[in-house]
């Protein structure tokens, strides 16, 4: 038995670096970390098939690579989606996208674009997890408890005593959402936690009322007045939201209200936002796309130059028209439900059970488990290096795509190549969140 202490967790984007992992001949298993995601996703067996599959039948990896290259080369409207890979994997996917004229998007980008739509229009003042931990004396949480998607947020980044707050005291106020029982258990008795539903039917109205109170226009007796006073009195308030958890038709209106609210408070004391949206290296994928193309995700190469369109190149829209899709989900053996009329080439961990079988399934390793890899933290400012834990004979996404690119560049694919196209698929089942 081998013990790996202080293992970096690559999954939700908080970048916890203290997970303990036991390893023996049967695989790896985490010691209880207090995080349901880590406890589930770090459990991997060595008894998995490393075979690629073509329409469900095992094939040699060389044949799978050749078939992937054939399908992608024949595509007239190719798409690269999922995009859940380490930075090297994303960069390889971008190279492939450029080569075949594909659009690229991450399976969790909806949460990101709810924020980016506002950032583009107004700009914003955003902070980091380190500032939250060390300097913040008042946390305002708007909407659902982010711990639903970022399980150890409170334990790791709010519970520790702030290094630069004079008396070490801070409090947490939930506006329009309830703290989860786990959150109350984590913070109770040590940090003051308040819930304020304000009686408003939706978050847009609630944030609007708080902004009115900050401007001195609240109705007599409105509980927003007290919250406005607390925000103004704080030395450093941080407003946290997880846009992927907003369940409303126009979530960007909530984000816009928050950005304006932060700006009005930041004029007299320090106040900043902490928009959380980063699971499965979503932030790293967006950063890599920006380095490579100058644009965020939802960028396409079919015109010969990068073209960004946040609506048209949303992967859910794009897959309806794509005749071939390269789907990448390297972090977890789960994929969201999606519909496409084209062939699907899937790069995912071997534990993934997918129905119906895609045209081609190529098992890949998970960054931070099967191979080393870099991922970005949810606050966008820190790149983290996750090491390898076990060797199960699984290649990284970057390696597999590198082989597909080599096949595209060099091989003379013969007309008798295997034909395993699956048409009219509804694939997967786990919904993507934050
Ligand atoms: S909170 Fe996130 S980073 Fe931390 S252990 Fe859980 S999944 Fe991993």
Short mmCIF file of C-alpha atoms and ligand atoms in Angstrom, two decimals:
data_model
loop_
_atom_site.label_atom_id
_atom_site.label_comp_id
_atom_site.label_asym_id
_atom_site.label_seq_id
_atom_site.Cartn_x
_atom_site.Cartn_y
_atom_site.Cartn_z
CA UNK A 1 0.00 0.00 0.00
CA UNK A 2 1.28 3.46 -0.92
CA UNK A 3 -0.07 6.68 0.54
CA UNK A 4 -0.09 9.92 -1.47
CA UNK A 5 -0.55 12.83 0.96
CA UNK A 6 -1.48 16.34 -0.11
CA UNK A 7 -2.68 15.37 -3.58
CA UNK A 8 -3.95 18.22 -5.73
CA UNK A 9 -7.58 17.81 -6.70
CA UNK A 10 -8.29 18.93 -10.30
CA UNK A 11 -12.07 18.61 -10.35
CA UNK A 12 -14.23 21.57 -9.26
CA UNK A 13 -11.71 24.39 -9.65
CA UNK A 14 -11.03 25.22 -5.99
CA UNK A 15 -7.67 23.51 -6.24
CA UNK A 16 -7.59 21.79 -2.84
CA UNK A 17 -4.10 20.39 -2.38
CA UNK A 18 -4.62 18.25 0.70
CA UNK A 19 -6.43 15.11 -0.46
CA UNK A 20 -4.96 11.86 0.86
CA UNK A 21 -4.95 8.93 -1.59
CA UNK A 22 -4.27 5.28 -0.85
CA UNK A 23 -2.91 3.13 -3.66
CA UNK A 24 -2.58 -0.64 -3.95
CA UNK A 25 -2.62 -3.17 -6.79
CA UNK A 26 -6.36 -2.74 -7.26
CA UNK A 27 -6.18 1.03 -7.85
CA UNK A 28 -6.52 4.23 -5.83
CA UNK A 29 -9.03 5.34 -3.20
CA UNK A 30 -9.26 8.67 -1.38
CA UNK A 31 -9.33 9.00 2.38
CA UNK A 32 -12.50 10.88 3.42
CA UNK A 33 -11.89 14.49 2.39
CA UNK A 34 -15.20 16.09 3.29
CA UNK A 35 -15.86 16.54 -0.42
CA UNK A 36 -18.30 14.24 -2.23
CA UNK A 37 -16.71 15.00 -5.61
CA UNK A 38 -13.17 14.12 -4.55
CA UNK A 39 -14.35 11.06 -2.60
CA UNK A 40 -16.10 9.75 -5.71
CA UNK A 41 -13.80 10.84 -8.53
CA UNK A 42 -10.46 9.84 -6.99
CA UNK A 43 -11.71 6.24 -6.70
CA UNK A 44 -10.27 4.49 -9.77
CA UNK A 45 -9.65 0.80 -10.41
CA UNK A 46 -6.77 -0.72 -12.31
CA UNK A 47 -9.26 -3.32 -13.62
CA UNK A 48 -10.49 -1.25 -16.57
CA UNK A 49 -10.34 -1.89 -20.29
CA UNK A 50 -7.88 0.22 -22.21
CA UNK A 51 -9.40 -0.90 -25.51
CA UNK A 52 -10.84 1.58 -27.95
CA UNK A 53 -14.28 0.68 -29.30
CA UNK A 54 -15.83 1.23 -32.69
CA UNK A 55 -19.65 1.14 -32.53
CA UNK A 56 -19.22 -0.90 -29.36
CA UNK A 57 -16.70 -3.45 -30.70
CA UNK A 58 -13.12 -3.45 -29.38
CA UNK A 59 -10.52 -2.31 -31.91
CA UNK A 60 -6.77 -1.75 -31.83
CA UNK A 61 -5.74 1.79 -30.89
CA UNK A 62 -4.00 2.29 -34.25
CA UNK A 63 -7.26 1.49 -36.05
CA UNK A 64 -9.20 3.81 -33.76
CA UNK A 65 -6.79 6.68 -34.49
CA UNK A 66 -7.03 6.04 -38.22
CA UNK A 67 -10.82 5.99 -38.06
CA UNK A 68 -10.95 9.16 -35.97
CA UNK A 69 -8.79 10.93 -38.56
CA UNK A 70 -11.00 9.64 -41.37
CA UNK A 71 -14.21 10.82 -39.72
CA UNK A 72 -12.79 14.23 -38.86
CA UNK A 73 -11.29 14.73 -42.30
CA UNK A 74 -14.58 13.82 -43.98
CA UNK A 75 -16.59 16.18 -41.75
CA UNK A 76 -18.10 19.28 -43.37
CA UNK A 77 -19.28 20.82 -40.09
CA UNK A 78 -17.05 19.40 -37.35
CA UNK A 79 -17.33 20.30 -33.70
CA UNK A 80 -15.02 19.81 -30.74
CA UNK A 81 -17.02 19.88 -27.50
CA UNK A 82 -16.81 18.74 -23.92
CA UNK A 83 -13.25 20.04 -23.97
CA UNK A 84 -12.77 18.88 -20.38
CA UNK A 85 -9.01 18.32 -20.45
CA UNK A 86 -5.85 19.74 -18.93
CA UNK A 87 -4.23 22.75 -20.61
CA UNK A 88 -2.10 20.58 -22.93
CA UNK A 89 -5.19 18.66 -23.99
CA UNK A 90 -7.11 21.86 -24.73
CA UNK A 91 -4.21 23.31 -26.73
CA UNK A 92 -4.03 20.10 -28.77
CA UNK A 93 -7.79 20.30 -29.37
CA UNK A 94 -7.42 23.90 -30.56
CA UNK A 95 -4.70 22.85 -32.98
CA UNK A 96 -6.99 20.13 -34.29
CA UNK A 97 -9.91 22.56 -34.50
CA UNK A 98 -7.82 24.93 -36.58
CA UNK A 99 -6.69 22.06 -38.78
CA UNK A 100 -10.19 20.75 -39.58
CA UNK A 101 -12.22 23.99 -39.30
CA UNK A 102 -14.14 22.98 -36.17
CA UNK A 103 -15.88 25.03 -33.51
CA UNK A 104 -14.70 24.58 -29.91
CA UNK A 105 -16.63 24.85 -26.65
CA UNK A 106 -16.48 23.46 -23.10
CA UNK A 107 -19.39 21.44 -21.72
CA UNK A 108 -19.73 23.80 -18.71
CA UNK A 109 -19.31 27.09 -20.57
CA UNK A 110 -22.90 28.19 -19.92
CA UNK A 111 -21.94 29.32 -16.42
CA UNK A 112 -18.91 31.15 -17.78
CA UNK A 113 -20.84 33.01 -20.47
CA UNK A 114 -23.49 34.17 -18.01
CA UNK A 115 -20.63 36.14 -16.47
CA UNK A 116 -18.70 37.01 -19.63
CA UNK A 117 -21.78 38.57 -21.23
CA UNK A 118 -21.77 41.14 -18.41
CA UNK A 119 -18.00 41.53 -18.21
CA UNK A 120 -18.03 42.39 -21.90
CA UNK A 121 -20.68 45.09 -21.48
CA UNK A 122 -19.63 46.70 -18.20
CA UNK A 123 -16.27 45.40 -16.99
CA UNK A 124 -16.13 44.41 -13.32
CA UNK A 125 -14.09 44.42 -10.16
CA UNK A 126 -13.29 40.80 -9.29
CA UNK A 127 -11.13 39.33 -6.58
CA UNK A 128 -9.36 36.04 -5.85
CA UNK A 129 -9.84 33.19 -3.42
CA UNK A 130 -6.69 34.30 -1.56
CA UNK A 131 -8.12 37.80 -1.04
CA UNK A 132 -11.34 36.23 0.17
CA UNK A 133 -9.48 34.17 2.75
CA UNK A 134 -7.07 36.84 3.94
CA UNK A 135 -8.82 40.19 3.71
CA UNK A 136 -12.59 39.81 3.57
CA UNK A 137 -14.67 40.68 6.65
CA UNK A 138 -18.13 40.41 5.04
CA UNK A 139 -19.15 37.72 2.52
CA UNK A 140 -22.39 38.31 0.65
CA UNK A 141 -23.58 35.13 -1.11
CA UNK A 142 -26.20 35.78 -3.75
CA UNK A 143 -28.43 32.91 -4.88
CA UNK A 144 -27.92 29.21 -4.20
CA UNK A 145 -25.10 28.14 -1.91
CA UNK A 146 -22.01 27.74 -4.17
CA UNK A 147 -20.97 24.75 -2.03
CA UNK A 148 -23.39 22.70 -4.16
CA UNK A 149 -20.80 22.91 -6.94
CA UNK A 150 -17.68 23.88 -4.96
CA UNK A 151 -17.99 21.66 -1.90
CA UNK A 152 -15.08 22.86 0.26
CA UNK A 153 -15.40 26.58 -0.51
CA UNK A 154 -16.28 27.53 3.09
CA UNK A 155 -13.88 25.17 4.82
CA UNK A 156 -10.87 26.13 2.69
CA UNK A 157 -11.42 29.79 1.93
CA UNK A 158 -13.72 31.31 4.56
CA UNK A 159 -13.34 29.33 7.78
CA UNK A 160 -9.60 30.09 8.28
CA UNK A 161 -8.98 33.24 10.26
CA UNK A 162 -8.31 36.14 7.87
CA UNK A 163 -4.68 37.21 8.02
CA UNK A 164 -5.32 40.91 7.44
CA UNK A 165 -8.59 41.62 9.27
CA UNK A 166 -7.80 43.47 12.49
CA UNK A 167 -9.92 41.45 14.95
CA UNK A 168 -10.15 38.34 12.72
CA UNK A 169 -13.95 38.55 12.63
CA UNK A 170 -16.02 38.05 9.54
CA UNK A 171 -19.59 37.16 8.72
CA UNK A 172 -21.48 35.54 5.87
CA UNK A 173 -24.88 36.73 4.62
CA UNK A 174 -26.92 34.63 2.19
CA UNK A 175 -29.24 36.68 0.00
CA UNK A 176 -31.98 34.84 -1.90
CA UNK A 177 -30.62 31.40 -1.11
CA UNK A 178 -30.24 29.10 1.86
CA UNK A 179 -26.94 27.81 3.20
CA UNK A 180 -26.68 24.05 2.76
CA UNK A 181 -26.73 21.98 5.97
CA UNK A 182 -23.05 21.14 5.33
CA UNK A 183 -22.26 24.85 5.18
CA UNK A 184 -23.99 25.55 8.47
CA UNK A 185 -22.17 22.62 10.04
CA UNK A 186 -18.84 23.91 8.72
CA UNK A 187 -19.26 27.53 9.83
CA UNK A 188 -21.65 27.32 12.78
CA UNK A 189 -20.37 28.75 16.04
CA UNK A 190 -17.25 30.13 14.40
CA UNK A 191 -18.54 32.52 11.78
CA UNK A 192 -21.82 34.43 11.90
CA UNK A 193 -24.13 33.20 9.14
CA UNK A 194 -27.38 34.96 8.23
CA UNK A 195 -30.01 34.19 5.64
CA UNK A 196 -32.12 36.95 4.07
CA UNK A 197 -34.75 36.00 1.50
CA UNK A 198 -36.20 39.55 1.40
CA UNK A 199 -39.54 38.21 0.23
CA UNK A 200 -38.78 38.91 -3.44
CA UNK A 201 -39.86 36.40 -6.06
CA UNK A 202 -36.63 36.44 -8.00
CA UNK A 203 -32.99 37.34 -7.62
CA UNK A 204 -33.11 40.16 -10.17
CA UNK A 205 -35.72 41.96 -8.05
CA UNK A 206 -33.87 41.22 -4.83
CA UNK A 207 -30.58 42.60 -6.11
CA UNK A 208 -32.47 45.61 -7.47
CA UNK A 209 -33.90 46.30 -4.03
CA UNK A 210 -30.48 46.07 -2.41
CA UNK A 211 -29.13 48.52 -4.97
CA UNK A 212 -32.02 50.86 -4.22
CA UNK A 213 -31.22 50.61 -0.51
CA UNK A 214 -27.57 51.41 -1.21
CA UNK A 215 -28.75 54.48 -3.09
CA UNK A 216 -30.95 55.49 -0.12
CA UNK A 217 -34.22 54.74 -1.92
CA UNK A 218 -35.51 51.74 0.06
CA UNK A 219 -39.00 51.56 1.56
CA UNK A 220 -39.26 52.05 5.33
CA UNK A 221 -38.71 48.76 7.11
CA UNK A 222 -37.12 47.04 4.14
CA UNK A 223 -34.51 44.59 5.51
CA UNK A 224 -32.28 45.60 2.61
CA UNK A 225 -31.52 48.83 4.47
CA UNK A 226 -29.68 46.94 7.18
CA UNK A 227 -27.72 44.90 4.64
CA UNK A 228 -26.81 48.09 2.74
CA UNK A 229 -25.46 49.60 5.96
CA UNK A 230 -23.39 46.47 6.63
CA UNK A 231 -21.92 46.55 3.12
CA UNK A 232 -20.97 50.19 3.49
CA UNK A 233 -19.45 49.55 6.92
CA UNK A 234 -17.37 46.53 5.88
CA UNK A 235 -13.63 46.98 5.37
CA UNK A 236 -13.59 44.51 2.47
CA UNK A 237 -16.82 42.92 1.30
CA UNK A 238 -16.78 40.09 -1.25
CA UNK A 239 -19.91 39.23 -3.23
CA UNK A 240 -19.90 35.57 -4.30
CA UNK A 241 -22.15 33.93 -6.84
CA UNK A 242 -22.15 30.75 -8.89
CA UNK A 243 -23.93 31.71 -12.10
CA UNK A 244 -24.26 28.08 -13.17
CA UNK A 245 -26.65 27.55 -10.25
CA UNK A 246 -28.99 30.44 -11.16
CA UNK A 247 -32.27 28.91 -12.26
CA UNK A 248 -33.90 31.80 -14.08
CA UNK A 249 -34.54 32.70 -17.74
CA UNK A 250 -32.10 35.65 -17.84
CA UNK A 251 -29.32 34.91 -15.37
CA UNK A 252 -27.05 37.59 -16.85
CA UNK A 253 -29.47 40.22 -15.48
CA UNK A 254 -28.63 39.02 -11.97
CA UNK A 255 -24.92 39.24 -12.75
CA UNK A 256 -25.38 42.71 -14.22
CA UNK A 257 -27.18 43.87 -11.07
CA UNK A 258 -24.36 42.46 -8.92
CA UNK A 259 -21.66 44.13 -10.96
CA UNK A 260 -23.42 47.50 -10.61
CA UNK A 261 -23.99 46.91 -6.90
CA UNK A 262 -20.31 46.12 -6.32
CA UNK A 263 -19.29 49.23 -8.19
CA UNK A 264 -21.50 51.46 -6.03
CA UNK A 265 -20.08 50.04 -2.77
CA UNK A 266 -16.51 49.94 -4.02
CA UNK A 267 -16.56 53.72 -4.29
CA UNK A 268 -16.50 54.23 -0.51
CA UNK A 269 -14.96 51.01 0.86
CA UNK A 270 -13.46 47.92 -0.71
CA UNK A 271 -15.89 45.58 -2.39
CA UNK A 272 -15.26 43.02 -5.12
CA UNK A 273 -17.02 40.12 -6.83
CA UNK A 274 -16.03 36.48 -6.90
CA UNK A 275 -17.87 34.81 -9.77
CA UNK A 276 -17.35 31.05 -9.50
CA UNK A 277 -17.54 28.89 -12.62
CA UNK A 278 -14.62 26.58 -13.10
CA UNK A 279 -15.14 22.80 -12.91
CA UNK A 280 -13.19 20.43 -15.15
CA UNK A 281 -10.68 23.11 -16.12
CA UNK A 282 -13.32 25.33 -17.72
CA UNK A 283 -11.23 28.38 -16.86
CA UNK A 284 -8.06 26.80 -18.28
CA UNK A 285 -9.88 25.96 -21.51
CA UNK A 286 -11.07 29.55 -21.81
CA UNK A 287 -7.59 30.93 -21.07
CA UNK A 288 -5.97 28.61 -23.63
CA UNK A 289 -8.53 29.61 -26.26
CA UNK A 290 -7.80 33.29 -25.57
CA UNK A 291 -4.01 32.78 -25.82
CA UNK A 292 -4.35 30.90 -29.08
CA UNK A 293 -7.07 32.89 -30.86
CA UNK A 294 -7.61 36.17 -29.01
CA UNK A 295 -11.20 35.04 -28.30
CA UNK A 296 -12.89 33.12 -25.49
CA UNK A 297 -14.52 29.71 -25.96
CA UNK A 298 -17.31 29.30 -28.52
CA UNK A 299 -14.89 30.09 -31.27
CA UNK A 300 -14.86 28.43 -34.69
CA UNK A 301 -12.28 28.00 -37.39
CA UNK A 302 -14.51 27.09 -40.33
CA UNK A 303 -13.93 30.44 -42.06
CA UNK A 304 -10.17 29.89 -42.06
CA UNK A 305 -9.66 32.44 -39.27
CA UNK A 306 -10.94 32.33 -35.68
CA UNK A 307 -14.51 33.59 -35.40
CA UNK A 308 -16.25 33.99 -32.02
CA UNK A 309 -20.01 33.70 -31.67
CA UNK A 310 -21.30 33.05 -28.13
CA UNK A 311 -24.77 32.03 -29.32
CA UNK A 312 -24.15 30.14 -32.56
CA UNK A 313 -21.10 28.26 -31.27
CA UNK A 314 -22.66 27.23 -27.97
CA UNK A 315 -22.00 23.46 -28.14
CA UNK A 316 -25.67 22.62 -27.52
CA UNK A 317 -26.63 24.59 -30.62
CA UNK A 318 -23.67 23.50 -32.64
CA UNK A 319 -24.08 19.77 -32.12
CA UNK A 320 -27.49 19.87 -33.80
CA UNK A 321 -25.79 20.75 -37.11
CA UNK A 322 -22.41 19.09 -36.67
CA UNK A 323 -21.82 16.06 -38.87
CA UNK A 324 -18.96 14.91 -36.68
CA UNK A 325 -18.17 15.75 -33.05
CA UNK A 326 -15.04 15.08 -31.05
CA UNK A 327 -16.31 14.95 -27.46
CA UNK A 328 -13.70 15.25 -24.69
CA UNK A 329 -14.47 14.49 -21.01
CA UNK A 330 -11.20 13.49 -19.37
CA UNK A 331 -11.95 14.38 -15.74
CA UNK A 332 -14.92 12.27 -14.82
CA UNK A 333 -16.77 9.24 -16.16
CA UNK A 334 -19.89 11.35 -16.73
CA UNK A 335 -21.18 13.33 -19.68
CA UNK A 336 -24.21 15.58 -20.15
CA UNK A 337 -27.13 14.44 -22.27
CA UNK A 338 -26.79 15.72 -25.81
CA UNK A 339 -28.37 15.32 -29.23
CA UNK A 340 -26.56 15.26 -32.52
CA UNK A 341 -27.30 14.01 -35.98
CA UNK A 342 -23.62 13.34 -36.68
CA UNK A 343 -20.98 10.84 -35.71
CA UNK A 344 -19.45 11.09 -32.24
CA UNK A 345 -15.82 10.37 -31.41
CA UNK A 346 -15.54 10.27 -27.64
CA UNK A 347 -12.40 10.65 -25.54
CA UNK A 348 -13.30 9.79 -21.93
CA UNK A 349 -12.19 7.70 -18.96
CA UNK A 350 -12.72 3.95 -19.46
CA UNK A 351 -15.22 3.84 -16.56
CA UNK A 352 -17.73 5.87 -18.59
CA UNK A 353 -20.85 3.87 -19.46
CA UNK A 354 -22.40 5.51 -22.51
CA UNK A 355 -25.61 4.57 -24.31
CA UNK A 356 -25.90 4.31 -27.25
CA UNK A 357 -22.30 3.58 -28.09
CA UNK A 358 -20.67 6.41 -30.04
CA UNK A 359 -19.14 5.78 -33.44
CA UNK A 360 -15.77 5.68 -31.74
CA UNK A 361 -14.75 5.53 -28.10
CA UNK A 362 -11.12 6.10 -27.14
CA UNK A 363 -10.30 5.75 -23.42
CA UNK A 364 -8.08 8.47 -22.00
CA UNK A 365 -6.49 9.12 -18.64
CA UNK A 366 -7.60 11.72 -16.11
CA UNK A 367 -5.21 14.61 -15.41
CA UNK A 368 -3.96 14.38 -11.84
CA UNK A 369 -4.63 10.64 -11.73
CA UNK A 370 -3.27 8.88 -14.83
CA UNK A 371 -0.88 11.59 -15.95
CA UNK A 372 0.39 14.97 -14.85
CA UNK A 373 -1.38 18.06 -16.13
CA UNK A 374 -2.03 21.76 -15.56
CA UNK A 375 -5.44 23.12 -14.62
CA UNK A 376 -6.65 26.62 -13.72
CA UNK A 377 -8.26 27.55 -10.44
CA UNK A 378 -11.83 28.88 -10.51
CA UNK A 379 -10.71 32.46 -9.81
CA UNK A 380 -8.70 32.47 -13.09
CA UNK A 381 -5.42 33.69 -11.62
CA UNK A 382 -3.59 30.51 -10.64
CA UNK A 383 -2.46 27.58 -12.78
CA UNK A 384 -1.98 24.41 -10.75
CA UNK A 385 0.12 21.39 -11.63
CA UNK A 386 -1.44 18.05 -10.79
CA UNK A 387 0.89 15.04 -10.70
CA UNK A 388 0.30 11.46 -11.83
CA UNK A 389 -0.82 8.82 -9.31
CA UNK A 390 -1.12 5.53 -11.21
CA UNK A 391 -0.17 4.05 -14.56
CA UNK A 392 -3.12 2.23 -16.09
CA UNK A 393 -1.80 2.43 -19.63
CA UNK A 394 -4.12 5.30 -20.52
CA UNK A 395 -2.94 8.10 -22.80
CA UNK A 396 -3.63 11.77 -22.19
CA UNK A 397 -6.01 13.74 -24.41
CA UNK A 398 -3.01 15.66 -25.79
CA UNK A 399 -1.31 12.40 -26.79
CA UNK A 400 -4.41 10.96 -28.49
CA UNK A 401 -5.10 14.18 -30.39
CA UNK A 402 -1.43 14.39 -31.33
CA UNK A 403 -1.75 10.95 -32.92
CA UNK A 404 -4.95 11.97 -34.73
CA UNK A 405 -3.17 15.07 -36.07
CA UNK A 406 -0.26 12.92 -37.25
CA UNK A 407 -2.71 10.61 -39.01
CA UNK A 408 -4.44 13.59 -40.62
CA UNK A 409 -1.14 15.02 -41.78
CA UNK A 410 0.61 11.89 -42.88
CA UNK A 411 -1.56 8.91 -43.56
CA UNK A 412 -3.05 8.07 -46.92
CA UNK A 413 -6.30 6.75 -45.60
CA UNK A 414 -7.58 4.00 -47.84
CA UNK A 415 -11.17 3.90 -48.96
CA UNK A 416 -11.70 0.63 -47.16
CA UNK A 417 -11.32 2.22 -43.77
CA UNK A 418 -13.74 0.96 -41.21
CA UNK A 419 -17.16 2.56 -41.37
CA UNK A 420 -18.67 2.87 -37.88
CA UNK A 421 -20.66 6.08 -38.13
CA UNK A 422 -23.51 6.40 -35.65
CA UNK A 423 -26.30 8.71 -36.81
CA UNK A 424 -29.02 10.45 -34.83
CA UNK A 425 -27.53 9.96 -31.39
CA UNK A 426 -28.80 11.02 -28.03
CA UNK A 427 -25.79 10.42 -25.87
CA UNK A 428 -24.95 10.63 -22.20
CA UNK A 429 -26.99 11.52 -19.17
CA UNK A 430 -25.30 13.63 -16.45
CA UNK A 431 -26.18 17.30 -16.72
CA UNK A 432 -23.30 19.75 -16.73
CA UNK A 433 -23.45 22.36 -13.97
CA UNK A 434 -20.83 24.75 -12.79
S1 LIG B 1 -13.79 21.16 -3.21
FE1 LIG B 1 -13.25 20.89 -5.35
S2 LIG B 1 -11.01 20.98 -5.44
FE2 LIG B 1 -11.64 20.64 -3.29
S3 LIG B 1 -11.58 18.43 -2.99
FE3 LIG B 1 -13.69 18.98 -3.62
S4 LIG B 1 -13.76 18.78 -5.88
FE4 LIG B 1 -11.62 18.81 -5.22
#
